[in-house]
Short mmCIF file of C-alpha atoms in Angstrom, two decimals:
data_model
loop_
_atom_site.label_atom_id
_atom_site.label_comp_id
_atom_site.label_asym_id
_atom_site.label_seq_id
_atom_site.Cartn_x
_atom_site.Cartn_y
_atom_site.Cartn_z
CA UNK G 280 4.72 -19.07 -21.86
CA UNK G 281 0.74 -18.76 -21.34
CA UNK G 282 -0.27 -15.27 -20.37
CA UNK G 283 -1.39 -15.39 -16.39
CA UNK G 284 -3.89 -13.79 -14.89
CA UNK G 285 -4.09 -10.98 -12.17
CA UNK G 286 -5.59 -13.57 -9.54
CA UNK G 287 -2.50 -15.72 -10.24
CA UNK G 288 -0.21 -13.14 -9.15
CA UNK G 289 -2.13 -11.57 -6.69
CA UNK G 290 0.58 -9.93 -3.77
CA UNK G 291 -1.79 -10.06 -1.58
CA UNK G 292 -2.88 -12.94 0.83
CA UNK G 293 -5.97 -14.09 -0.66
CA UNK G 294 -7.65 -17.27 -2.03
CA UNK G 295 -9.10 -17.16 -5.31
CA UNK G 296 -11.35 -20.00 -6.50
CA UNK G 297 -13.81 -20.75 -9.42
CA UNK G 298 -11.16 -18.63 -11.49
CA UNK G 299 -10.79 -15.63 -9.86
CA UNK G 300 -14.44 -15.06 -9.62
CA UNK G 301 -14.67 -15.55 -5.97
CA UNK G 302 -12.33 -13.64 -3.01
CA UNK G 303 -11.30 -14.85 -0.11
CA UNK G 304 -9.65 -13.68 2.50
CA UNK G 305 -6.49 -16.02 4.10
CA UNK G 306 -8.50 -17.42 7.02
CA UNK G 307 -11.73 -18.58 4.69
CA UNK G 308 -11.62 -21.71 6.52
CA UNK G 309 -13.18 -20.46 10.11
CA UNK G 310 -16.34 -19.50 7.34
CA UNK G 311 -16.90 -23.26 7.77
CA UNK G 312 -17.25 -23.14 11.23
CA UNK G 313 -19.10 -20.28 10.78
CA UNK G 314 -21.95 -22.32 8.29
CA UNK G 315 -21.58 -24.88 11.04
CA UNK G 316 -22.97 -22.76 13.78
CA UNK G 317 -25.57 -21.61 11.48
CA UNK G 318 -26.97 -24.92 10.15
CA UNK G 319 -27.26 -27.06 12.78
CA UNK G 320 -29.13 -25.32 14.86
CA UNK G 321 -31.90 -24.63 12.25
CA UNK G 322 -31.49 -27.90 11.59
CA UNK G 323 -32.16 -29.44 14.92
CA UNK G 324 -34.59 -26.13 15.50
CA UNK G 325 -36.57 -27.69 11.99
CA UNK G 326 -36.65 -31.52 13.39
CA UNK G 327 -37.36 -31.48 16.71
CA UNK G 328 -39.25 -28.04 17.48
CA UNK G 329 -41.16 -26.73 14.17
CA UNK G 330 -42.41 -30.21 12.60
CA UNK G 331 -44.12 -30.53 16.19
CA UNK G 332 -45.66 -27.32 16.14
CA UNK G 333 -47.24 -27.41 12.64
CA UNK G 334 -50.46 -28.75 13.70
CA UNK G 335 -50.58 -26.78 17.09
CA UNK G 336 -52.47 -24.05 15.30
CA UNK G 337 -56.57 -23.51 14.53
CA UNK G 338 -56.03 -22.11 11.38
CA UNK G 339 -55.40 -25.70 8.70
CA UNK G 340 -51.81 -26.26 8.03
CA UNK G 341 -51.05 -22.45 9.07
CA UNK G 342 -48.34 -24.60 11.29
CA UNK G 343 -45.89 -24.89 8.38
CA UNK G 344 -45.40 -21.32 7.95
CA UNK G 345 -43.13 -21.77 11.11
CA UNK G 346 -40.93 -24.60 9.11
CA UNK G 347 -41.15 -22.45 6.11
CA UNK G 348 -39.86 -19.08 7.71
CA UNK G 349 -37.17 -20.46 9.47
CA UNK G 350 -36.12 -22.04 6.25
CA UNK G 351 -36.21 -19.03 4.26
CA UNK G 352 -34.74 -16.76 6.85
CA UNK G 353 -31.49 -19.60 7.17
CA UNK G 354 -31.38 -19.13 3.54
CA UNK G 355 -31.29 -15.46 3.66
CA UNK G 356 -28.61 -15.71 6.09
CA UNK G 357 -26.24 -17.29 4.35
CA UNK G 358 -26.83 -15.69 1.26
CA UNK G 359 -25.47 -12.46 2.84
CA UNK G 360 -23.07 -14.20 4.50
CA UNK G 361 -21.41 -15.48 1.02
CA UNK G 362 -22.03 -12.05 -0.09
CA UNK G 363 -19.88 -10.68 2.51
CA UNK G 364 -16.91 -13.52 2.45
CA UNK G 365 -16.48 -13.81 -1.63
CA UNK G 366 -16.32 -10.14 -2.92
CA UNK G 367 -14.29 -7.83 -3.22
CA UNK G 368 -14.44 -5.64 0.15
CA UNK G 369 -12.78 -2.77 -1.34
CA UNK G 370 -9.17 -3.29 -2.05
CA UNK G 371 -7.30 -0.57 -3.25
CA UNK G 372 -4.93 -1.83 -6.56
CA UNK G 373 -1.05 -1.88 -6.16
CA UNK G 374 1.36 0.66 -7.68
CA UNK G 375 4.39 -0.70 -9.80
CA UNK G 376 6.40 1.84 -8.20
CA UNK G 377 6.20 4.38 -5.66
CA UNK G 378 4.48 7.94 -6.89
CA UNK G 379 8.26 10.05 -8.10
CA UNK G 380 6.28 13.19 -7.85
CA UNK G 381 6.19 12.99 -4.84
CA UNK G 382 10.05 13.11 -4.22
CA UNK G 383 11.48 16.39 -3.71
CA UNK G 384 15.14 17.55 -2.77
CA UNK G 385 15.60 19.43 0.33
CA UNK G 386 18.86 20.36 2.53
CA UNK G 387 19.62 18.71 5.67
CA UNK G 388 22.11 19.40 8.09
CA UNK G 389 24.62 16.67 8.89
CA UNK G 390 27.71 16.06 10.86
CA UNK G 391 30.68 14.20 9.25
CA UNK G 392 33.23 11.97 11.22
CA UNK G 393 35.23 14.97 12.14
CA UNK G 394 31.91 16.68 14.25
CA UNK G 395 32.08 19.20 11.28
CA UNK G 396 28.48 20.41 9.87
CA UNK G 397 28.08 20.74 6.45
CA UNK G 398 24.78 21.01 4.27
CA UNK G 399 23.82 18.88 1.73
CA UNK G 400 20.88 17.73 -0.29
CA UNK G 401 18.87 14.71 0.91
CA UNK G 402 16.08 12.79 -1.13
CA UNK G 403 12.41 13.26 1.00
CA UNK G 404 9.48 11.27 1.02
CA UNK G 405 6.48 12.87 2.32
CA UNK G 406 5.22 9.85 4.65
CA UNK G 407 1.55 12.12 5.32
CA UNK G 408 -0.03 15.17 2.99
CA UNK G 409 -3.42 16.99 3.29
CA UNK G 410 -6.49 16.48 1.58
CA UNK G 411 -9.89 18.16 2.18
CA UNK G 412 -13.03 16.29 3.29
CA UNK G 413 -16.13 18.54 3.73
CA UNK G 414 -14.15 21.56 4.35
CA UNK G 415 -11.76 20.02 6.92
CA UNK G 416 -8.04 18.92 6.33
CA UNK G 417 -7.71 15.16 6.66
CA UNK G 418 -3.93 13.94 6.53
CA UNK G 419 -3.32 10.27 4.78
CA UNK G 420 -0.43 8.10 5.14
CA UNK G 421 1.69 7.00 2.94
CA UNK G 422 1.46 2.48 2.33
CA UNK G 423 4.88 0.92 2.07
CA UNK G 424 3.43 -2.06 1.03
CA UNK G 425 1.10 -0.92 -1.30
CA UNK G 426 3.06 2.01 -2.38
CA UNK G 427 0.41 4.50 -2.70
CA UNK G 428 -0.92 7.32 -0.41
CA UNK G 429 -4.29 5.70 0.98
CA UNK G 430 -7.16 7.64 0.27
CA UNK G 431 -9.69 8.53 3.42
CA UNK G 432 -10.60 6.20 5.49
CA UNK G 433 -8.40 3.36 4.05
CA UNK G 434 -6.47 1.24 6.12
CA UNK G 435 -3.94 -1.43 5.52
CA UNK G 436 -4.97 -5.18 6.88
CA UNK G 437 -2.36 -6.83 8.31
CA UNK G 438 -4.25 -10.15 7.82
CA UNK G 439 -4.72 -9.49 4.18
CA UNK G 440 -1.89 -7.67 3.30
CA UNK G 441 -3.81 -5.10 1.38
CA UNK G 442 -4.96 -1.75 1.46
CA UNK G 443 -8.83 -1.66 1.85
CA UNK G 444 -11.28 1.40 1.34
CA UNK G 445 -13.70 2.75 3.98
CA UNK G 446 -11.78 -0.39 6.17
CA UNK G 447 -13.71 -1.49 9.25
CA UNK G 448 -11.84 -4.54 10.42
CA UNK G 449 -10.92 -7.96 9.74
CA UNK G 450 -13.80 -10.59 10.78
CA UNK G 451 -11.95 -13.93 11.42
CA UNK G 452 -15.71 -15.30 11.17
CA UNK G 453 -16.26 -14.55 7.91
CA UNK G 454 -12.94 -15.29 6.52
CA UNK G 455 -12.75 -11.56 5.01
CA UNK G 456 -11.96 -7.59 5.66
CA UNK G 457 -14.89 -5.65 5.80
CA UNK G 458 -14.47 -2.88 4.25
CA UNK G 459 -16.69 -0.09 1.19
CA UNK G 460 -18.14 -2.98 -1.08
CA UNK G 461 -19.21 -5.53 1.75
CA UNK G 462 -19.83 -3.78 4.74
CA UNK G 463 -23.83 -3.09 4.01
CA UNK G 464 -23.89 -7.21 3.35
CA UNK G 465 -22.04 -7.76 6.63
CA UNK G 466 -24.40 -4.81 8.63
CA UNK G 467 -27.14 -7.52 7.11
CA UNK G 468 -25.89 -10.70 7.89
CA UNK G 469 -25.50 -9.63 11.63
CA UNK G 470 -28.59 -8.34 12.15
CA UNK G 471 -30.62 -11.23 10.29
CA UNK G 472 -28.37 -13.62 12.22
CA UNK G 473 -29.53 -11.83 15.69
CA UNK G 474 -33.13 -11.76 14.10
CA UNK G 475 -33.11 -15.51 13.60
CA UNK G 476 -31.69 -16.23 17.33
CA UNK G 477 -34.76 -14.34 18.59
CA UNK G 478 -36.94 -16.28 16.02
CA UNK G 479 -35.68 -19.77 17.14
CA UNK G 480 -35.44 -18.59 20.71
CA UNK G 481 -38.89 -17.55 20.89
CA UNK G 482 -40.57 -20.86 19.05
CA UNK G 483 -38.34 -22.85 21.75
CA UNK G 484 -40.19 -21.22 24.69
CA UNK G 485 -43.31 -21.51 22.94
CA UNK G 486 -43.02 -25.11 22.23
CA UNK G 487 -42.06 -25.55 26.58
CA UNK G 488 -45.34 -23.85 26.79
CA UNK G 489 -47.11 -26.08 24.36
CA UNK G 490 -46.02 -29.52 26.40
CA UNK G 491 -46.55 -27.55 29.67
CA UNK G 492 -50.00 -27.31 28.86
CA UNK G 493 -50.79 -30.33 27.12
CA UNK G 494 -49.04 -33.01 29.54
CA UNK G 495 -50.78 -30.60 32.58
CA UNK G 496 -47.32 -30.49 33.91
CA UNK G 497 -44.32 -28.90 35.33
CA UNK G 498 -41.46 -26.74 33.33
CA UNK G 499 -39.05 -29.91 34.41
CA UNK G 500 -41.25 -32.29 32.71
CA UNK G 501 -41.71 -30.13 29.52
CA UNK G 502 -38.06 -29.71 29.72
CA UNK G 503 -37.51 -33.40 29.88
CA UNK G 504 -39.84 -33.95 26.70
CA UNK G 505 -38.55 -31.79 24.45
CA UNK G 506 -34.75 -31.22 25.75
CA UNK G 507 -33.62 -30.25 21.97
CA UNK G 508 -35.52 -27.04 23.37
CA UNK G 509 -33.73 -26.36 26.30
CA UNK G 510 -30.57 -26.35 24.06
CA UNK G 511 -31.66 -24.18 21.23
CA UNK G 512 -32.51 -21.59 23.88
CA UNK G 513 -29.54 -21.41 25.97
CA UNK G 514 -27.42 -21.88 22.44
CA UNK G 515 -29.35 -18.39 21.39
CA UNK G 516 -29.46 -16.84 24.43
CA UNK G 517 -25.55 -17.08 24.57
CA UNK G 518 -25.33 -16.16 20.38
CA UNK G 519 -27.63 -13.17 21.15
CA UNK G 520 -24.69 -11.74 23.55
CA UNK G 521 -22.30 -12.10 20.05
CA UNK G 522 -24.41 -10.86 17.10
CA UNK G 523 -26.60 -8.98 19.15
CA UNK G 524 -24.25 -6.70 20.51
CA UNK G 525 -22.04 -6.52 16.68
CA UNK G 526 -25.97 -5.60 15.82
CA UNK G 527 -26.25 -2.72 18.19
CA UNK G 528 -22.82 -1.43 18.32
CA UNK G 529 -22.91 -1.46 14.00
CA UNK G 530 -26.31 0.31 14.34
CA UNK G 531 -24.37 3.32 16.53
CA UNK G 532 -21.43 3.58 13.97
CA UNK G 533 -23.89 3.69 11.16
CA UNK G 534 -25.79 6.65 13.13
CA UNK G 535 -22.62 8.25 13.43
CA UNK G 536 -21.14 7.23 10.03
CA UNK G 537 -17.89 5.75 11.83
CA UNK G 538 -16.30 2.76 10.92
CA UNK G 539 -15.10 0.05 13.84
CA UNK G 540 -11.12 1.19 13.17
CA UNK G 541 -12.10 4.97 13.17
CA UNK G 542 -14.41 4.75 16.66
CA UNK G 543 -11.14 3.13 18.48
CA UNK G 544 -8.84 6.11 16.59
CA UNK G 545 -10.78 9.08 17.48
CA UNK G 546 -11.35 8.02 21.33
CA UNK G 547 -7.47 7.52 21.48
CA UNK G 548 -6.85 10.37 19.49
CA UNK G 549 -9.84 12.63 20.26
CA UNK G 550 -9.97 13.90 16.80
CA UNK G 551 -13.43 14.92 15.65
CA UNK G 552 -15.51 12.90 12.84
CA UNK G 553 -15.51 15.12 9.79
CA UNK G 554 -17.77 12.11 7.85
CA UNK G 555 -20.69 12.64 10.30
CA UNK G 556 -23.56 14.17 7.43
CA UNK G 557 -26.90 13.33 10.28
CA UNK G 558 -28.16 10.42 11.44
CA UNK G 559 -30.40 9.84 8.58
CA UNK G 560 -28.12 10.89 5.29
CA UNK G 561 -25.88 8.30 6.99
CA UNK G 562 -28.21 5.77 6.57
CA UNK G 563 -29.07 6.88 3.23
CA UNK G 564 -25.70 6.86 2.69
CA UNK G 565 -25.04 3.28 3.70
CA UNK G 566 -28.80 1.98 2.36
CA UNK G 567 -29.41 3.57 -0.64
CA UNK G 568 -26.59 4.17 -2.85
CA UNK G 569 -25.19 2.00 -5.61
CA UNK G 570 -22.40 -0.26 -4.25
CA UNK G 571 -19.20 0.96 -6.08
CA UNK G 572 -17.56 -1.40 -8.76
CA UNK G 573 -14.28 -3.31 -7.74
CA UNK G 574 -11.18 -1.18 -9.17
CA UNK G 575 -9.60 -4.94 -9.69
CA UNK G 576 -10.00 -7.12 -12.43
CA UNK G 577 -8.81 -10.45 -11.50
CA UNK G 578 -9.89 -12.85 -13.78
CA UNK G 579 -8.32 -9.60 -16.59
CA UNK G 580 -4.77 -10.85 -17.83
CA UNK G 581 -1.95 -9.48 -15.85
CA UNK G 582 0.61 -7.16 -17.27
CA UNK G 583 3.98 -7.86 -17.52
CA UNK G 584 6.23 -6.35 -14.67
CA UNK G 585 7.30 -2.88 -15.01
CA UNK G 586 10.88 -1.67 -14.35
CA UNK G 587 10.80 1.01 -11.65
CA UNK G 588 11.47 4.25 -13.39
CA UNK G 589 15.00 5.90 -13.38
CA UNK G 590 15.26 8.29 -10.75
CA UNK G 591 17.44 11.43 -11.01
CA UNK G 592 20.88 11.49 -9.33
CA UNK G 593 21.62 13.71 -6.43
CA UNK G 594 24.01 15.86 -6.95
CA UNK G 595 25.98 16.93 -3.42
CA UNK G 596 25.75 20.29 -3.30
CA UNK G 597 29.61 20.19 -1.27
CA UNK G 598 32.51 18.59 -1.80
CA UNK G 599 31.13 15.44 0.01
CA UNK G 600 28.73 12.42 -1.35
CA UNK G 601 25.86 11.59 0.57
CA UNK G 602 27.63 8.56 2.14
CA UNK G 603 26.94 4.73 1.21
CA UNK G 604 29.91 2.99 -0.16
CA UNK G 605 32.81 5.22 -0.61
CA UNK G 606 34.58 2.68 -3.37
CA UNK G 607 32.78 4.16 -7.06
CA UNK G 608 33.75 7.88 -5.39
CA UNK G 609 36.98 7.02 -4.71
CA UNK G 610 37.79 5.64 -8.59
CA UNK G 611 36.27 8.33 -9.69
CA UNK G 612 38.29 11.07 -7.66
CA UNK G 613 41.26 8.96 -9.45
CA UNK G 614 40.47 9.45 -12.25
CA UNK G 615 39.69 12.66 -12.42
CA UNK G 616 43.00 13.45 -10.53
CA UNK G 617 44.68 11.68 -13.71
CA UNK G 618 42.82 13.89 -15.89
CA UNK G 619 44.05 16.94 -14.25
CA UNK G 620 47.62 16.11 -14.27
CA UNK G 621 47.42 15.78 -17.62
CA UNK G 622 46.06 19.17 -17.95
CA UNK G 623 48.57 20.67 -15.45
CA UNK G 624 51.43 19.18 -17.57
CA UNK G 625 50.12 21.31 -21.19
CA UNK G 626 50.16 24.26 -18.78
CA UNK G 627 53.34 24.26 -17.51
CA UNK G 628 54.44 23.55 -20.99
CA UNK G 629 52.35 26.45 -22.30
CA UNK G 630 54.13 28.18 -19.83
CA UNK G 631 57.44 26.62 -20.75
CA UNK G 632 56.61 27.62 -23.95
CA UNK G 633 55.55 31.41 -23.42
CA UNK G 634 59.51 31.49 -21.60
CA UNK G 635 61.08 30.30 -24.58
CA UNK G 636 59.41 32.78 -27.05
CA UNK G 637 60.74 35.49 -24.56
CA UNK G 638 64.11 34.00 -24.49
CA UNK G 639 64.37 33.69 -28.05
CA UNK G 640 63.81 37.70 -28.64
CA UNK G 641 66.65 38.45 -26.86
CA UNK G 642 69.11 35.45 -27.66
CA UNK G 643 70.23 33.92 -30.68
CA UNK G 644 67.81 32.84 -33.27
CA UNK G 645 68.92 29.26 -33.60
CA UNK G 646 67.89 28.54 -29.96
CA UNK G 647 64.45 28.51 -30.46
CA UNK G 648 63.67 27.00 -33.86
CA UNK G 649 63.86 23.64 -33.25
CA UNK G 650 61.18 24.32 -30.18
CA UNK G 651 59.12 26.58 -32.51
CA UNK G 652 58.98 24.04 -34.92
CA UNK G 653 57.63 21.86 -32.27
CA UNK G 654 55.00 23.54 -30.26
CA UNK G 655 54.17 25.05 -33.65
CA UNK G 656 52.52 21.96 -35.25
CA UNK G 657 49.22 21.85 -36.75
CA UNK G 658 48.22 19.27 -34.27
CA UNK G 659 48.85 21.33 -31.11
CA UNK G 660 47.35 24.18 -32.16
CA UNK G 661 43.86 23.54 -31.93
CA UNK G 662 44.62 21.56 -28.77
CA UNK G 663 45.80 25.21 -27.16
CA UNK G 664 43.11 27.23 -28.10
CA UNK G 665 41.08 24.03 -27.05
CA UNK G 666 42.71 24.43 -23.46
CA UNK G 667 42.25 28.24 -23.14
CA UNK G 668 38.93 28.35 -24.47
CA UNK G 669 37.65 25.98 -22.03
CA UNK G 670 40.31 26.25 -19.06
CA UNK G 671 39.54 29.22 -16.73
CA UNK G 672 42.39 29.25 -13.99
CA UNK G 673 41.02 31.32 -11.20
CA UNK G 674 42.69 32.57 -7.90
CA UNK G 675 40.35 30.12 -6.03
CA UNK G 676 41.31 26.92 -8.07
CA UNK G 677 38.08 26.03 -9.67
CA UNK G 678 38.58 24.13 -12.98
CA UNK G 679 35.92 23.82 -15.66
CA UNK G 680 37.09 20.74 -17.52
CA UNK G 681 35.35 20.37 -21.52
CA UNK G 682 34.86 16.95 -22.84
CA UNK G 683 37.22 17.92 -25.78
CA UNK G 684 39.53 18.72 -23.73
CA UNK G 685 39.65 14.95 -21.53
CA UNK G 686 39.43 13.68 -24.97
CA UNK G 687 42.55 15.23 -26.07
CA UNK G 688 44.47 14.35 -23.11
CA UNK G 689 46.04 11.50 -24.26
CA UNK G 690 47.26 12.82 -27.48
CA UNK G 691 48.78 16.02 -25.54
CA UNK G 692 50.25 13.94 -22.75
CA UNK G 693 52.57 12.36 -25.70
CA UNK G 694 53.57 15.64 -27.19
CA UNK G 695 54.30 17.46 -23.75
CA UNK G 696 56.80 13.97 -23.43
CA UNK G 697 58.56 15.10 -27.26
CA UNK G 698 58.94 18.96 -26.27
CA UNK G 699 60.11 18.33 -22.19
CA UNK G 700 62.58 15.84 -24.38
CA UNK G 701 63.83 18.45 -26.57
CA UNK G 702 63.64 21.11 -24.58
CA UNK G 703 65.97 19.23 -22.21
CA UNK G 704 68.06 18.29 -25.21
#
């Protein structure tokens, strides 16, 4: 069987294409509709507005620049855009398993079917713990999915099914979580996209103007000229509502060094924002640092599954199990009850035996040779000094039961059946 690679057995919900190189998120396909909205404006904005313009300028050809930005600026656009929809946002890798240091025993308090309390251990999971960011405690929660305790500022997308760093939300318009590695291309692709609506906006109204003047008319009549106008500015004007105010409200959380999922937690919560370094260290922050490397390989060749490691049994601390099905305790309570009958039969013939020695010193000798002989074998006599070396019968009924001695049982069990025979003989 071919080896596979990590993008073919991704857990998560994305879409990998060209190999692996490129990252999707689940809902890529509204990123068409998204190119859509983008293109055919600038495309109708290049036809019917720009080419017109070109030669409405003193200056030779100086028109063209007009066709030539808007070109360029489209381009930009959606080069950001890509940027933002096919990387890697940030996700944090799976474990195999869930972190076993960080299981601990601890006593709980429980009642049993008869209302009685008794103490036992229990197996805890810390679901939170405590780490330090700039001198302040922040507490992170623990990812069922992921199985990992999310660092600051990570968050688990629903949409995505992964755990992403620094996460700001899930944009269904560019098919992808924004989160550490794409948010400064996303911060870009908004703004350019709100720069462009005031570009195309503004050479709309200017080209009104132009027919107003030359035709020595009315608005209406300019209007009625050049109607692919009127559209491109009330299709901006309404866009400008949209990525202008994701513009603005980005340029606040930057400011403040906030992400869109931590504004709407700390005004529920009212908890204070320990990432907050100044306005303009957060901007340096965001601007001018290196974008971290993706901690995933995908296209790298995937390991084979590992086995969850063996966890260590819990021992009930009482006479009681921890509850679950009752069936393996009861055979074992069997046979351990077989095991100690066994053992209670050598004692009473030890016992048995210890009366017949003090018969025998006051009786005739005959009566206990045959029963010497017996208990007197080679065989048994290791088996006693088995029993009493590892036997300690207290006044409170504990039994410590060696291995040996279980061992043995079996063997003894037949030779307490030969000396109850002849003792009864």
């Amino acid at each position: 069987m071919a080896a596979r690679r990590v993008y073919q057995v991704w857990k998560g919900s994305n879409k990998f294409i060209c190999g692996g190189r490129l990252v999707f998120g689940p809902d890529a396909r509204s990123l068409f509709v998204t190119l859509l909205l983008i293109i055919v404006p600038v495309i109708i904005f290049c036809v019917c507005v720009a080419s017109h313009l070109r030669h409405e300028f003193s200056s030779y050809n100086s028109g063209y620049a007009i066709l030539v930005v808007a070109i360029l600026f489209t381009i930009h656009v959606l080069v950001v855009l890509f940027l933002t929809s096919s990387g890697d946002p940030g996700i944090v890798p799976r474990n195999p398993y869930p972190p076993e240091e960080e299981f601990r025993y601890d006593s709980s308090v429980s009642v049993d079917a008869g209302g009685a309390g008794r103490q036992t251990p229990s197996l805890q999971f810390p679901r939170t713990k405590e780490v330090v960011v700039n001198g302040i405690a922040v507490r992170v929660k623990y990812c069922e999915t992921c199985m990992l305790y999310r660092p600051p500022r990570c968050s688990h997308c629903s949409i995505c099914n992964n755990c992403v760093e620094r996460f700001d939300h899930h944009c269904p318009w560019v098919g992808q979580c924004i989160g550490l590695r794409n948010y400064r291309y996303f911060f870009m692709f908004v703004s350019s996209a709100t720069i462009l609506c005031i570009y195309v906006f503004s050479l709309s109204a200017l080209y009104i103007k132009v027919l107003m003047d030359n035709y020595d008319g009315t608005v209406w009549k300019a209007m009625k000229e050049s109607p692919a106008s009127v559209i491109l500015m009330a299709y901006c004007f309404i866009s400008l509502w949209f990525v202008g105010g994701l513009t603005g409200f980005h340029l606040y959380l930057l400011g403040t060094n906030q992400t869109t999922y931590e504004n709407f937690r700390y005004r529920a919560d009212g908890r204070i924002n320990v990432f907050n370094r100044g306005c303009l260290n957060n901007f340096l922050e965001m601007f001018c640092t290196k974008v971290k490397p993706s901690r995933n390989n995908f296209r790298a060749f995937a390991r084979e599954e590992v086995p969850p490691r063996p966890r260590a049994p819990i021992i009930p601390r009482d006479r009681d199990d921890l509850g679950g099905d009752r069936r393996p305790k009861v055979e074992a309570d069997l046979d351990i009850g077989e095991d100690l009958l066994k053992i209670s039969q050598r004692r009473n013939i030890e016992e048995l035996d210890e009366d017949i020695q003090g018969r025998g010193s006051n009786g005739p000798p005959g009566n206990t040779s045959e029963p010497d002989s017996i208990m007197s074998s080679d065989h048994r006599a290791p088996t006693i000094r088995s029993d009493a070396r590892h036997l300690s019968w207290e006044r409170s009924g504990n039994w410590e039961i060696a291995q040996d001695v279980l061992a043995n049982s079996n063997v003894t069990e037949s030779r307490n059946y030969v000396t109850s025979k002849e003792m009864r003989q």
